[in-house]
Coordinates of C-alpha atoms in Angstrom, one line a residue:
M19 CA -29.8 -13.3 8.5
G20 CA -28.3 -11.1 5.8
N21 CA -30.3 -8.0 6.8
E22 CA -29.2 -8.4 10.4
I23 CA -25.6 -8.6 9.5
D24 CA -25.9 -5.6 7.2
S25 CA -27.5 -3.6 10.0
I26 CA -24.7 -4.5 12.5
I27 CA -21.9 -3.7 10.2
K28 CA -23.5 -0.4 9.1
K29 CA -24.3 0.6 12.7
Y30 CA -20.6 0.3 13.8
M31 CA -19.4 1.9 10.6
V32 CA -21.7 4.9 11.0
A33 CA -20.5 5.1 14.6
G34 CA -16.9 5.5 13.4
Y35 CA -15.5 2.1 14.3
F36 CA -14.2 1.6 10.7
P37 CA -14.5 3.3 7.3
G38 CA -15.0 0.0 5.4
A39 CA -15.5 -3.7 5.8
V40 CA -15.7 -7.0 4.0
C41 CA -17.6 -9.9 5.6
K42 CA -17.7 -13.5 4.2
I43 CA -19.5 -16.3 5.8
S44 CA -19.6 -20.0 4.8
V45 CA -21.5 -23.0 6.2
K46 CA -20.4 -26.5 5.4
G47 CA -18.1 -25.1 2.7
E48 CA -20.8 -23.1 0.9
V49 CA -20.7 -19.3 0.9
I50 CA -24.0 -17.9 2.3
Y51 CA -23.0 -14.3 2.7
E52 CA -20.4 -12.1 1.1
K53 CA -20.6 -8.3 1.1
S54 CA -18.5 -5.2 1.2
F55 CA -19.3 -1.9 3.0
G56 CA -18.0 1.7 2.9
Y57 CA -14.5 2.6 1.8
G58 CA -11.1 1.0 1.8
S59 CA -9.5 4.4 1.6
L60 CA -10.7 7.9 2.7
E61 CA -7.5 9.7 1.9
P62 CA -5.8 10.8 -0.3
I63 CA -8.8 9.6 -2.4
L64 CA -12.0 7.8 -1.7
V65 CA -11.8 4.1 -2.7
P66 CA -15.0 2.1 -2.2
A67 CA -14.5 -1.3 -0.6
N68 CA -15.2 -4.5 -2.6
E69 CA -15.4 -8.2 -1.9
K70 CA -11.9 -8.8 -3.4
M71 CA -10.2 -6.0 -1.5
I72 CA -6.9 -6.9 0.1
F73 CA -6.4 -6.0 3.8
D74 CA -3.3 -5.9 6.1
A75 CA -4.1 -9.1 8.1
A76 CA -2.0 -8.1 11.1
S77 CA -2.0 -10.9 13.7
L78 CA -4.1 -13.2 11.4
T79 CA -0.6 -13.8 10.1
K80 CA -0.1 -15.9 13.3
I81 CA -2.8 -18.3 12.1
V82 CA -0.9 -18.8 8.9
T83 CA 2.3 -19.3 10.9
S84 CA 0.7 -21.8 13.3
T85 CA -0.9 -23.6 10.3
V86 CA 2.5 -24.0 8.7
A87 CA 3.9 -25.3 12.0
L88 CA 1.2 -27.9 12.2
M89 CA 2.0 -29.0 8.7
L90 CA 5.7 -29.3 9.6
I91 CA 4.7 -31.4 12.7
T92 CA 2.5 -33.6 10.5
D93 CA 5.5 -34.1 8.1
N94 CA 7.8 -35.0 11.1
K95 CA 10.0 -31.9 10.4
M96 CA 9.1 -30.3 13.7
K97 CA 7.9 -31.6 17.0
L98 CA 5.2 -30.0 19.2
E99 CA 7.0 -30.8 22.4
A100 CA 10.5 -30.1 21.1
P101 CA 12.6 -27.5 22.9
V102 CA 12.8 -24.3 20.8
L103 CA 16.5 -24.0 21.4
N104 CA 17.0 -27.3 19.4
Y105 CA 16.5 -25.2 16.3
F106 CA 19.1 -22.6 17.1
A107 CA 22.7 -24.1 17.1
E108 CA 24.1 -20.7 18.1
A109 CA 21.8 -20.3 21.2
A110 CA 24.7 -21.0 23.6
D111 CA 26.2 -17.7 22.5
Y112 CA 23.2 -15.9 24.2
P113 CA 23.2 -16.8 27.9
A114 CA 20.1 -14.7 29.0
L115 CA 18.1 -16.1 26.1
T116 CA 19.3 -19.7 26.8
E117 CA 18.3 -19.4 30.4
R118 CA 14.8 -18.0 29.6
L119 CA 14.0 -20.5 26.8
K120 CA 15.7 -23.6 28.3
D121 CA 12.3 -25.3 29.1
V122 CA 10.3 -23.6 26.3
T123 CA 8.8 -25.8 23.6
V124 CA 7.1 -25.2 20.2
K125 CA 3.8 -25.8 22.0
N126 CA 4.6 -23.0 24.5
L127 CA 5.1 -20.6 21.5
L128 CA 1.8 -21.7 20.0
T129 CA -0.1 -21.2 23.3
H130 CA 1.6 -18.0 24.3
S131 CA 3.1 -19.6 27.4
S132 CA 6.8 -19.1 26.8
G133 CA 7.4 -16.5 29.5
L134 CA 8.4 -13.9 27.0
I135 CA 7.1 -10.3 27.3
D136 CA 4.2 -9.2 25.1
W137 CA 5.9 -6.6 22.9
Y138 CA 9.1 -4.8 22.3
P139 CA 10.2 -2.5 19.4
F140 CA 13.1 -4.5 17.9
Y141 CA 13.6 -1.7 15.4
S142 CA 14.9 0.5 18.3
E143 CA 17.9 -1.8 18.7
K144 CA 20.7 -2.9 16.4
G145 CA 21.7 -6.5 15.9
T146 CA 20.3 -9.8 14.8
F147 CA 17.0 -11.2 16.1
L148 CA 18.7 -13.5 18.6
Q149 CA 21.0 -10.7 19.8
V150 CA 18.1 -8.3 20.4
L151 CA 16.0 -11.0 22.0
N152 CA 18.9 -11.9 24.3
E153 CA 19.1 -8.2 25.4
I154 CA 15.4 -8.1 26.0
T155 CA 15.2 -11.2 28.0
G156 CA 18.2 -10.1 30.1
R157 CA 16.3 -6.9 31.0
S158 CA 12.9 -8.4 31.7
E159 CA 11.4 -10.8 34.2
K160 CA 10.0 -14.1 33.1
V161 CA 6.2 -13.9 32.6
K162 CA 4.2 -16.5 34.4
G163 CA 1.3 -18.3 32.8
V164 CA -0.2 -17.2 29.4
L165 CA 0.5 -13.8 27.9
Y166 CA -0.4 -13.0 24.3
S167 CA 2.9 -12.0 22.8
D168 CA 4.1 -11.1 19.3
L169 CA 7.6 -12.3 20.3
N170 CA 6.3 -15.9 20.5
F171 CA 5.4 -15.8 16.8
M172 CA 8.4 -13.9 15.7
L173 CA 10.4 -16.7 17.2
L174 CA 8.2 -19.4 15.7
G175 CA 8.7 -17.7 12.3
E176 CA 12.4 -17.9 12.7
V177 CA 12.1 -21.6 13.6
I178 CA 10.1 -22.3 10.5
K179 CA 12.7 -20.5 8.4
R180 CA 15.5 -22.7 9.9
I181 CA 13.5 -25.9 9.3
T182 CA 12.4 -25.2 5.7
G183 CA 15.5 -23.3 4.6
M184 CA 13.1 -20.8 2.9
G185 CA 12.0 -17.3 3.5
L186 CA 8.5 -16.8 5.0
D187 CA 7.2 -15.7 1.6
E188 CA 8.4 -18.9 0.0
T189 CA 7.0 -20.9 2.9
L190 CA 3.6 -19.2 2.4
E191 CA 3.7 -20.1 -1.3
Q192 CA 4.7 -23.7 -0.8
Y193 CA 2.7 -24.7 2.3
I194 CA -0.4 -22.5 2.1
K195 CA -1.1 -20.9 -1.3
I196 CA -0.3 -23.7 -3.7
P197 CA -2.0 -26.6 -1.6
L198 CA -5.1 -24.5 -0.9
G199 CA -5.4 -22.8 -4.2
I200 CA -5.1 -19.3 -2.7
D201 CA -4.3 -16.4 -5.1
N202 CA -4.5 -13.2 -3.1
M203 CA -2.3 -13.7 0.0
N204 CA 1.2 -12.3 0.1
Y205 CA 3.9 -10.7 2.1
C206 CA 5.1 -7.3 0.7
P207 CA 2.4 -7.1 -2.0
K208 CA 3.9 -5.7 -5.3
D209 CA 0.5 -4.6 -6.6
K210 CA -0.6 -1.8 -4.4
L211 CA -4.0 -1.5 -6.1
N212 CA -7.2 -2.5 -4.2
I213 CA -5.5 -2.6 -0.8
A214 CA -7.3 -1.1 2.2
C215 CA -5.4 1.7 4.0
T216 CA -4.5 1.5 7.6
E217 CA -2.9 4.1 10.1
F218 CA -1.7 7.6 9.4
G219 CA 1.9 6.7 10.3
N220 CA 2.6 4.5 13.3
R221 CA 1.0 6.9 15.8
I222 CA 0.0 4.1 18.2
E223 CA 3.4 2.5 18.3
K224 CA 5.1 5.9 18.6
S225 CA 3.0 6.4 21.7
M226 CA 3.9 3.0 23.0
C227 CA 7.6 3.7 22.6
K228 CA 7.2 7.1 24.3
D229 CA 5.5 5.4 27.3
R230 CA 8.5 3.1 27.6
N231 CA 11.1 5.9 27.1
I232 CA 12.4 4.2 24.0
S233 CA 13.6 6.4 21.1
F234 CA 13.3 5.7 17.4
D235 CA 13.7 8.3 14.6
G236 CA 12.7 6.3 11.5
W237 CA 8.9 6.7 11.7
R238 CA 6.8 6.9 8.6
A239 CA 5.1 10.2 7.9
E240 CA 1.7 10.8 9.4
N241 CA 0.2 13.1 6.7
L242 CA -0.8 10.1 4.5
P243 CA -2.2 6.7 5.4
I244 CA -0.1 3.5 5.2
C245 CA -1.3 1.5 2.2
G246 CA 0.3 -1.6 0.8
E247 CA 3.0 -1.6 3.5
V248 CA 2.5 -3.7 6.7
N249 CA 1.3 -1.5 9.5
D250 CA 3.1 -3.3 12.3
G251 CA 6.3 -1.6 13.2
N252 CA 8.4 -4.7 13.9
A253 CA 7.3 -6.4 10.7
F254 CA 8.0 -3.2 8.7
Y255 CA 11.0 -1.6 10.2
Y256 CA 12.9 -4.6 11.5
F257 CA 11.9 -7.7 9.5
G258 CA 11.5 -6.0 6.1
G259 CA 7.8 -6.8 5.9
M260 CA 7.9 -10.5 6.6
S261 CA 7.5 -12.0 10.1
G262 CA 5.7 -14.9 11.8
H263 CA 3.5 -12.5 13.8
A264 CA 2.5 -9.9 11.1
G265 CA 3.0 -9.0 7.5
I266 CA 0.5 -11.0 5.5
F267 CA -2.0 -9.2 3.2
S268 CA -5.0 -11.1 2.0
D269 CA -8.6 -10.9 0.8
A270 CA -11.4 -12.7 2.6
D271 CA -11.3 -15.7 0.4
G272 CA -7.7 -16.6 1.4
F273 CA -8.5 -16.8 5.1
T274 CA -11.8 -18.6 4.4
K275 CA -9.9 -21.4 2.8
I276 CA -7.5 -21.7 5.7
C277 CA -10.4 -21.9 8.1
Q278 CA -12.1 -24.5 6.0
L279 CA -9.0 -26.6 6.1
Y280 CA -9.5 -26.8 9.9
L281 CA -13.2 -27.6 9.6
M282 CA -12.3 -30.4 7.2
G283 CA -10.0 -32.0 9.7
G284 CA -6.8 -31.0 8.0
E285 CA -7.6 -32.7 4.7
W286 CA -7.9 -30.7 1.4
K287 CA -9.0 -32.3 -1.8
S288 CA -8.3 -35.8 -0.5
K289 CA -4.8 -34.8 0.6
R290 CA -3.8 -34.9 4.2
L291 CA -2.1 -31.6 5.1
I292 CA -2.4 -31.6 8.9
E293 CA -2.9 -34.6 11.1
E294 CA -6.5 -34.7 12.3
R295 CA -5.5 -35.1 16.0
L296 CA -3.5 -31.8 15.7
V297 CA -6.4 -30.0 14.1
K298 CA -8.6 -30.9 17.1
E299 CA -5.9 -29.9 19.5
A300 CA -5.4 -26.6 17.7
M301 CA -9.0 -25.6 18.1
K302 CA -9.3 -26.8 21.7
E303 CA -8.3 -24.7 24.7
Q304 CA -4.9 -25.8 25.9
K305 CA -4.5 -23.2 28.6
D306 CA -6.1 -19.9 29.6
G307 CA -8.0 -19.2 26.4
R308 CA -5.4 -20.4 24.0
G309 CA -5.4 -23.3 21.5
L310 CA -2.5 -24.0 19.2
G311 CA -2.5 -20.6 17.5
W312 CA -6.2 -20.1 18.0
Q313 CA -8.0 -18.1 20.7
I314 CA -11.0 -19.3 22.7
S315 CA -13.0 -16.4 24.2
E316 CA -16.4 -14.8 24.6
I317 CA -16.1 -12.9 21.3
F318 CA -16.1 -16.3 19.5
P319 CA -19.3 -18.0 20.7
Q320 CA -18.6 -21.7 20.3
G321 CA -15.4 -22.8 18.5
C322 CA -12.4 -20.5 18.3
G323 CA -11.0 -17.5 16.3
H324 CA -8.4 -14.8 16.1
S325 CA -8.2 -11.1 15.6
G326 CA -5.8 -8.6 14.1
F327 CA -4.7 -5.2 15.3
T328 CA -5.7 -3.5 12.0
G329 CA -9.4 -4.6 12.4
T330 CA -9.4 -8.2 11.0
S331 CA -10.9 -11.3 12.5
L332 CA -11.6 -15.0 11.9
W333 CA -14.2 -17.2 13.6
L334 CA -14.6 -20.9 13.3
C335 CA -17.5 -22.9 14.7
P336 CA -16.7 -26.6 14.2
E337 CA -20.0 -27.7 15.8
M338 CA -22.0 -26.0 13.0
D339 CA -19.4 -25.9 10.3
I340 CA -19.4 -22.1 10.2
V341 CA -16.5 -19.8 9.0
A342 CA -16.8 -16.0 9.4
V343 CA -14.1 -13.8 8.0
T344 CA -14.5 -10.1 8.8
L345 CA -11.9 -7.6 7.5
T346 CA -12.1 -3.9 8.4
N347 CA -9.7 -1.0 8.3
R348 CA -10.3 0.3 11.8
L349 CA -6.9 2.1 12.0
H350 CA -7.8 4.2 9.0
T351 CA -9.4 6.8 11.2
R352 CA -8.1 9.7 13.4
Q353 CA -9.2 7.9 16.6
P354 CA -9.1 4.1 16.3
R355 CA -11.7 2.2 18.4
N356 CA -11.8 -1.2 20.0
L357 CA -13.7 -3.7 17.9
Q358 CA -14.4 -6.3 20.5
P359 CA -18.1 -5.3 21.0
F360 CA -18.6 -5.3 17.2
R361 CA -17.1 -8.8 16.8
K362 CA -19.0 -10.2 19.7
E363 CA -22.4 -8.9 18.5
L364 CA -21.7 -10.0 14.9
H365 CA -20.6 -13.5 15.8
E366 CA -23.5 -14.1 18.2
T367 CA -26.0 -12.9 15.6
I368 CA -24.6 -15.3 13.0
L369 CA -24.7 -18.2 15.4
S370 CA -28.3 -17.3 16.6
A371 CA -29.5 -17.0 13.0
L372 CA -28.0 -20.4 12.0
Q373 CA -29.0 -22.5 15.0

């Protein structure tokens, strides 16, 4: 199997899909494959990738956020079916937002079925999160059905902050890192060494804003790659690096442990962290390809997974007790490519080899 995985990763790397990658695979809790490829940085200097390299996790942050939410539900500090507005005493001050969210629950946020639009550059507006969200909802139609949206997890992150009374960095420490024994997972990493680079400025988001006739003049420079700062514009420019939808940096080991928590039914070293019923519900399709935080799609053959804009992905296969964490720096190129074909081929090869 190792040679096949090597070949797939090298094939896509040579084709320009990403400069570097780290892949870690475990079966029944035992690591059977762990290897790095290529470079974490091409400019301003070449930095070879290594198994301990830290990557901007992008939307894999959502899996951390949903895991914390499930822990809070297990501890009876949050309810899956509770209206989101219950956690915002000041919601009545925002009529458009109140109308849009009046029937929205925590579960709707986790399954991306809240009716909120998929994306908006909060950094182009002035005001608190609820003020800007109120403006956005007042100008947009309610989305029907499921729509993958950063706004759902921005909002869920704010709910978690209200419930715990802590910042998201403290929540990460207390609910994820300490219980699971994770070392290299942080918001706003202080140590910038051994971090894979991402985009040369926010070129993609700049284009997205231009397409929407939205102006913003605080963009990062495009002559050097972003490294050690979160790539996502909302997380960086608006939330100061910490949000429920993006902002976490981690090596492959950190996300391997989070995935293994799910495969162990929510129990870690004889301690119950998530109710087993919730773990099963999280990995099961609730509606239109969405579990509780997790995604069910053809790029995840059996089981579930999640991907991140920067080139990261997780895949869980409960039936065979497989965890595959693949971290790449796909944005660290002049023309970023879609990694879905790579992910699908990689995961299908792993599954086929282990069946």
